[in-house]
Tab-separated table of C-alpha atoms in Angstrom:
chain	number	residue	atom	x	y	z
T	2	MET	CA	92.411	79.964	133.684
T	3	TYR	CA	93.018	82.911	135.664
T	4	LYS	CA	90.809	82.164	137.881
T	5	GLU	CA	93.774	78.763	138.408
T	6	ALA	CA	96.314	81.009	138.377
T	7	ILE	CA	95.701	82.497	141.154
T	8	ASN	CA	94.354	79.691	142.689
T	9	LEU	CA	97.961	78.463	142.283
T	10	ILE	CA	99.757	81.370	143.518
T	11	THR	CA	97.208	81.526	146.702
T	12	ALA	CA	98.519	78.135	147.266
T	13	ALA	CA	101.893	78.969	146.939
T	14	LEU	CA	101.642	81.587	149.746
T	15	VAL	CA	100.798	79.699	151.826
T	16	ALA	CA	102.899	76.859	151.553
T	17	ILE	CA	105.907	79.288	151.589
T	18	ALA	CA	104.147	80.618	154.752
T	19	ILE	CA	105.831	78.840	157.565
T	20	PRO	CA	108.726	80.486	159.014
T	21	SER	CA	111.781	79.373	158.764
T	22	CYS	CA	115.859	81.090	158.381
T	23	SER	CA	119.016	79.938	156.459
T	24	ASN	CA	122.482	81.278	156.672
T	25	GLY	CA	121.399	84.234	157.915
T	26	LYS	CA	118.412	85.198	154.978
T	27	SER	CA	114.943	86.406	156.463
T	28	GLU	CA	112.084	85.375	156.438
T	29	GLU	CA	110.685	87.607	153.208
T	30	GLN	CA	114.181	87.112	150.869
T	31	ILE	CA	113.503	83.273	151.680
T	32	LYS	CA	109.364	83.559	150.907
T	33	ALA	CA	111.217	86.015	147.594
T	34	GLU	CA	113.579	84.026	146.471
T	35	GLU	CA	110.468	80.865	146.417
T	36	LEU	CA	108.392	83.035	144.397
T	37	TYR	CA	111.180	83.157	141.793
T	38	GLY	CA	111.639	79.655	141.716
T	39	LEU	CA	108.124	78.942	141.023
T	40	ALA	CA	108.544	81.713	138.681
T	41	GLN	CA	111.534	80.658	136.882
T	42	SER	CA	109.560	77.340	137.083
T	43	LYS	CA	107.072	78.061	135.019
T	44	TYR	CA	108.937	80.498	132.591
T	45	ASP	CA	111.689	76.671	131.987
T	46	SER	CA	108.399	75.422	130.933
T	47	SER	CA	106.932	78.110	129.006
T	48	ASN	CA	103.713	78.845	130.902
T	49	TYR	CA	104.244	82.488	130.866
T	50	GLU	CA	101.363	84.083	131.470
T	51	GLU	CA	101.085	81.845	135.309
T	52	ALA	CA	105.186	83.029	135.329
T	53	ILE	CA	103.803	86.751	134.947
T	54	LEU	CA	101.396	86.296	137.937
T	55	TYR	CA	104.196	84.622	139.938
T	56	ILE	CA	106.413	87.615	139.363
T	57	ASP	CA	103.344	90.965	140.253
T	58	SER	CA	102.979	89.051	142.746
T	59	LEU	CA	106.444	88.962	144.517
T	60	VAL	CA	106.250	91.794	143.496
T	61	LYS	CA	103.442	93.491	145.233
T	62	THR	CA	103.767	91.687	148.040
T	63	TYR	CA	107.518	92.104	148.858
T	64	PRO	CA	109.122	94.727	147.796
T	65	GLY	CA	111.562	95.996	149.844
T	66	VAL	CA	113.843	92.706	148.576
T	67	ILE	CA	115.423	94.333	145.993
T	68	ASP	CA	118.336	91.766	144.462
T	69	VAL	CA	114.971	89.206	143.887
T	70	GLN	CA	112.696	92.225	142.768
T	71	ARG	CA	115.757	93.095	140.194
T	72	ASN	CA	115.902	89.399	139.432
T	73	ALA	CA	112.545	89.274	138.705
T	74	MET	CA	112.371	92.395	136.811
T	75	HIS	CA	115.289	90.739	134.322
T	76	LEU	CA	112.682	87.022	133.830
T	77	LYS	CA	109.894	89.281	133.209
T	78	THR	CA	111.912	91.097	130.295
T	79	LEU	CA	113.039	87.662	128.794
T	80	ILE	CA	108.962	86.454	129.381
T	81	VAL	CA	107.926	89.283	127.425
T	82	GLU	CA	110.397	88.793	124.692
T	83	LYS	CA	109.367	85.159	124.067
T	84	LYS	CA	105.504	86.250	124.396
T	85	THR	CA	106.697	88.856	121.613
T	86	ILE	CA	108.338	86.517	119.444
T	87	ALA	CA	105.271	83.986	119.283
T	88	ASP	CA	102.650	87.060	118.954
T	89	SER	CA	104.595	87.712	116.225
T	90	ILE	CA	105.677	84.335	113.599
T	91	ALA	CA	101.472	83.733	114.697
T	92	ASN	CA	101.770	87.508	113.431
T	93	ASP	CA	103.615	86.224	110.056
T	94	SER	CA	101.258	83.302	109.569
T	95	ILE	CA	98.269	86.123	109.025
T	96	ILE	CA	99.682	88.064	107.173
T	97	LEU	CA	100.718	84.601	104.693
T	98	ALA	CA	97.326	83.183	104.523
T	99	ASN	CA	95.348	86.273	104.318
T	100	LYS	CA	97.546	88.848	101.615
T	101	ALA	CA	97.261	84.408	99.050
T	102	VAL	CA	93.554	85.494	99.217
T	103	VAL	CA	93.159	88.312	98.970
T	104	ASP	CA	95.490	88.927	96.220
T	105	SER	CA	93.199	86.275	94.444
T	106	LEU	CA	90.386	87.923	95.258
T	107	ALA	CA	91.638	91.664	93.931
T	108	LYS	CA	91.877	89.741	90.578
T	109	GLN	CA	87.612	90.006	90.582
T	110	PHE	CA	87.862	93.702	91.071
T	111	GLN	CA	88.352	96.581	89.043
T	112	PHE	CA	88.449	100.235	90.546
T	113	VAL	CA	85.916	102.733	89.428
T	114	LYS	CA	86.494	106.630	90.466
T	115	THR	CA	85.278	109.437	87.304
T	116	LYS	CA	85.939	112.966	87.463
T	117	ASP	CA	83.011	114.362	89.050
T	118	MET	CA	83.510	111.651	91.678
T	119	VAL	CA	84.955	112.997	95.401
T	120	GLU	CA	86.569	109.528	95.959
T	121	GLY	CA	86.323	106.032	93.776
T	122	TYR	CA	84.950	102.297	95.305
T	123	SER	CA	86.133	98.888	94.359
T	124	VAL	CA	83.363	96.395	92.861
T	125	LEU	CA	83.589	93.420	90.921
T	126	ASN	CA	83.994	92.945	87.749
T	127	SER	CA	80.982	91.312	87.227
T	128	ILE	CA	78.825	94.359	88.263
T	129	GLY	CA	79.812	97.075	86.492
T	130	ALA	CA	79.192	100.551	87.427
T	131	ASP	CA	75.962	101.196	86.406
T	132	ARG	CA	74.604	98.277	86.992
T	133	LEU	CA	71.849	99.601	89.468
T	134	VAL	CA	70.665	102.778	86.641
T	135	LYS	CA	66.955	101.655	86.584
T	136	ALA	CA	66.593	98.651	88.689
T	137	THR	CA	65.719	97.481	91.496
T	138	GLY	CA	68.619	95.792	93.944
T	139	ILE	CA	70.983	96.206	95.944
T	140	GLU	CA	75.021	96.615	95.376
T	141	PRO	CA	77.907	95.520	96.965
T	142	ARG	CA	80.674	98.109	97.443
T	143	ILE	CA	84.453	98.824	98.723
T	144	ASN	CA	85.412	101.956	99.615
T	145	GLU	CA	89.078	103.979	99.401
T	146	ALA	CA	89.032	103.209	103.225
T	147	GLY	CA	88.435	99.216	102.588
T	148	GLU	CA	85.510	98.840	104.364
T	149	ILE	CA	82.175	97.569	102.054
T	150	TYR	CA	79.443	99.673	102.459
T	151	LEU	CA	75.995	98.611	99.816
T	152	LEU	CA	73.657	100.685	97.767
T	153	SER	CA	70.096	99.530	97.034
T	154	SER	CA	68.240	101.215	94.457
T	155	LEU	CA	64.069	100.783	94.316
T	156	TYR	CA	63.095	101.506	90.762
T	157	GLY	CA	59.419	102.348	90.704
T	158	ASN	CA	57.791	102.026	93.707
T	159	ALA	CA	57.968	104.227	96.369
T	160	VAL	CA	57.617	102.986	100.030
T	161	GLY	CA	60.101	106.279	101.793
T	162	HIS	CA	62.727	102.656	102.637
T	163	THR	CA	65.413	103.610	105.398
T	164	SER	CA	66.577	100.005	106.156
T	165	LEU	CA	66.723	97.322	104.696
T	166	ARG	CA	66.053	93.411	105.960
T	167	VAL	CA	67.548	90.164	105.232
T	168	SER	CA	65.021	86.968	106.022
T	169	GLY	CA	66.278	83.780	105.688
T	170	THR	CA	65.331	80.366	107.093
T	171	SER	CA	68.740	80.619	110.040
T	172	GLY	CA	67.054	84.719	111.152
T	173	GLN	CA	66.781	87.989	109.802
T	174	VAL	CA	69.443	91.205	109.963
T	175	GLU	CA	68.027	94.707	109.519
T	176	THR	CA	71.038	97.352	107.936
T	177	GLY	CA	70.991	100.555	110.108
T	178	MET	CA	68.151	103.191	109.466
T	179	VAL	CA	69.674	105.987	107.093
T	180	PRO	CA	66.466	108.220	107.578
T	181	GLN	CA	64.683	110.049	104.436
T	182	ASP	CA	66.333	113.686	105.280
T	183	ASN	CA	69.835	112.165	105.559
T	184	ALA	CA	72.198	112.845	102.163
T	185	ASN	CA	72.827	108.970	102.023
T	186	ASN	CA	69.057	109.073	101.258
T	187	TYR	CA	68.244	109.943	98.164
T	188	ARG	CA	65.810	110.027	95.420
T	189	PHE	CA	64.575	111.585	92.470
T	190	ARG	CA	63.034	111.425	89.151
T	191	ASP	CA	63.429	109.781	85.983
T	192	GLY	CA	60.788	111.006	83.491
T	193	SER	CA	58.006	109.620	85.583
T	194	THR	CA	59.402	106.909	87.368
T	195	GLN	CA	59.772	107.602	91.262
T	196	VAL	CA	63.883	106.195	91.996
T	197	GLU	CA	64.898	106.118	95.631
T	198	MET	CA	68.521	105.283	96.795
T	199	VAL	CA	70.048	104.658	99.799
T	200	THR	CA	73.766	103.955	100.943
T	201	PHE	CA	74.632	102.359	103.652
T	202	SER	CA	77.843	102.462	105.237
T	203	LYS	CA	79.564	99.962	106.257
T	204	GLU	CA	78.485	100.654	109.856
T	205	LYS	CA	75.024	99.720	109.394
T	206	CYS	CA	75.307	97.294	106.538
T	207	ASP	CA	78.276	94.997	107.608
T	208	THR	CA	76.110	92.890	109.984
T	209	PHE	CA	73.331	92.506	107.270
T	210	CYS	CA	75.811	91.170	104.539
T	211	GLN	CA	78.253	89.268	106.827
T	212	PHE	CA	74.277	87.106	107.190
T	213	ILE	CA	73.519	86.792	103.383
T	214	ALA	CA	77.888	85.720	102.907
T	215	ALA	CA	77.272	83.130	106.013
T	216	ASN	CA	73.704	81.990	103.972
T	217	ARG	CA	74.334	82.098	100.563
T	218	ASN	CA	72.915	78.739	99.851
T	219	ASP	CA	69.845	79.786	101.201
T	220	LYS	CA	66.440	81.583	100.249
T	221	LEU	CA	66.916	84.900	101.090
T	222	THR	CA	64.428	87.321	100.677
T	223	VAL	CA	65.498	91.564	101.281
T	224	SER	CA	62.923	94.174	102.521
T	225	PHE	CA	62.969	98.257	101.405
T	226	CYS	CA	61.256	98.990	104.826
T	227	GLY	CA	60.071	102.675	105.005
T	228	ARG	CA	56.442	104.199	105.421
T	229	LYS	CA	55.906	100.790	103.297
T	230	SER	CA	57.710	97.900	101.992
T	231	THR	CA	59.052	95.801	99.236
T	232	GLN	CA	60.299	92.308	98.850
T	233	VAL	CA	62.715	91.118	96.332
T	234	VAL	CA	64.277	87.957	96.284
T	235	LEU	CA	67.908	87.472	96.673
T	236	THR	CA	69.315	85.698	93.966
T	237	ASP	CA	72.113	83.978	93.117
T	238	ARG	CA	74.238	86.014	91.381
T	239	ALA	CA	73.266	88.788	93.868
T	240	LYS	CA	73.909	86.422	96.860
T	241	SER	CA	77.231	85.721	94.861
T	242	GLU	CA	78.638	88.733	95.040
T	243	ILE	CA	78.232	90.417	98.241
T	244	ALA	CA	79.079	87.367	99.668
T	245	THR	CA	82.515	87.400	97.493
T	246	THR	CA	82.845	91.204	98.457
T	247	TYR	CA	82.575	90.751	101.795
T	248	ASP	CA	83.980	88.288	101.701
T	249	TYR	CA	86.648	90.630	99.855
T	250	ALA	CA	87.044	93.031	102.964
T	251	THR	CA	87.079	91.133	105.562
T	252	LYS	CA	89.820	89.576	104.784
T	253	LYS	CA	91.836	93.133	103.776
T	254	SER	CA	91.409	94.182	107.014
T	255	GLU	CA	93.109	91.472	108.524
T	256	LEU	CA	95.365	91.467	106.151
T	257	LYS	CA	96.180	95.027	107.471
T	258	HIS	CA	95.610	95.000	110.832
T	259	ALA	CA	98.677	92.020	110.541
T	260	GLU	CA	100.111	93.725	108.263
T	261	ASP	CA	100.170	97.001	110.959
T	262	MET	CA	101.187	94.433	114.289
T	263	ARG	CA	103.954	92.881	112.376
T	264	LEU	CA	105.576	96.957	112.852
T	265	TYR	CA	104.197	96.874	115.833
T	266	TYR	CA	106.137	93.355	116.820
T	267	SER	CA	109.018	94.488	115.888
T	268	LYS	CA	109.361	97.399	117.491
T	269	LYS	CA	108.293	95.865	120.788
T	270	LEU	CA	111.012	93.604	120.486
T	271	GLN	CA	113.488	96.314	119.909
T	272	ILE	CA	112.843	97.422	122.428
T	273	THR	CA	111.965	94.765	125.083
T	274	ARG	CA	115.941	93.460	124.179
T	275	ARG	CA	117.194	96.909	125.653
T	276	GLN	CA	115.370	96.368	128.345
T	277	ILE	CA	116.417	93.390	129.058
T	278	ARG	CA	120.106	94.515	128.502
T	279	ALA	CA	119.114	97.055	131.098
T	280	THR	CA	117.534	94.680	133.948
T	281	ALA	CA	120.713	92.327	133.560
T	282	THR	CA	122.669	95.268	133.832
T	283	ASN	CA	120.842	96.022	137.253
T	284	ILE	CA	121.748	93.025	138.353
T	285	THR	CA	125.835	92.293	137.608
T	286	GLY	CA	126.381	96.750	137.814
T	287	ASP	CA	128.027	98.188	135.592
T	288	LYS	CA	130.693	95.858	135.590
T	289	LYS	CA	132.776	95.151	132.176
T	290	GLU	CA	134.785	92.172	132.337
């Protein structure tokens, strides 16, 4: 699209390159006005990207034609206003769609934070707190920043695991590695039973969780990988829990971004409208009717 637009501008410049003068106008004035006319035409037909390209070409090619430059700068502010309004409307649609999903999913989660915890987390009601005690499995959670993370537990099978790998009919994905000397990789004994627990941050487990969410209806096997490895087949319940938590965290993130963008577009529109008034004054002068 961009290449086609550049070719369009080049063709336009060639077409108006034929020397001509009328009404005492210089050749540069005529060419600049014709480029401005093309930009105006694109604006009128809502082809804003192409209109901007014509304006940028005009500004670069004919910097000395001040009156046309001023008109072009004013037109550019009008284009930015139109684009900002369109982007804002599209963004509001994202907020509306995601908020409905987030509000619905929120009812399935509870927030857990005891007096001994520095930071709490959200977890599905079906999981609750401390489900991994005396159990092997993986548990999805969402931290207070709204980011998904995984807690893995290997009970009674010491393999020194530092990563997880999920395999299915459509391929396999591995988490990032958490070395054994990392504070998020810890081992302890429950009586005589060796227990390994690893916390995988969003950066290390996002793709892993995404794969499970996308393949939740397939048979999936998770490998605990370290000095040795051991495997477990994910139950339908575990796949559903990971997929739901991933969906919830993703939609919350998209909603927050869209809400931040709503403020951005509001401020951008205010600034653009000030620029519209300023560039209009540059054209007409400071005369007041």
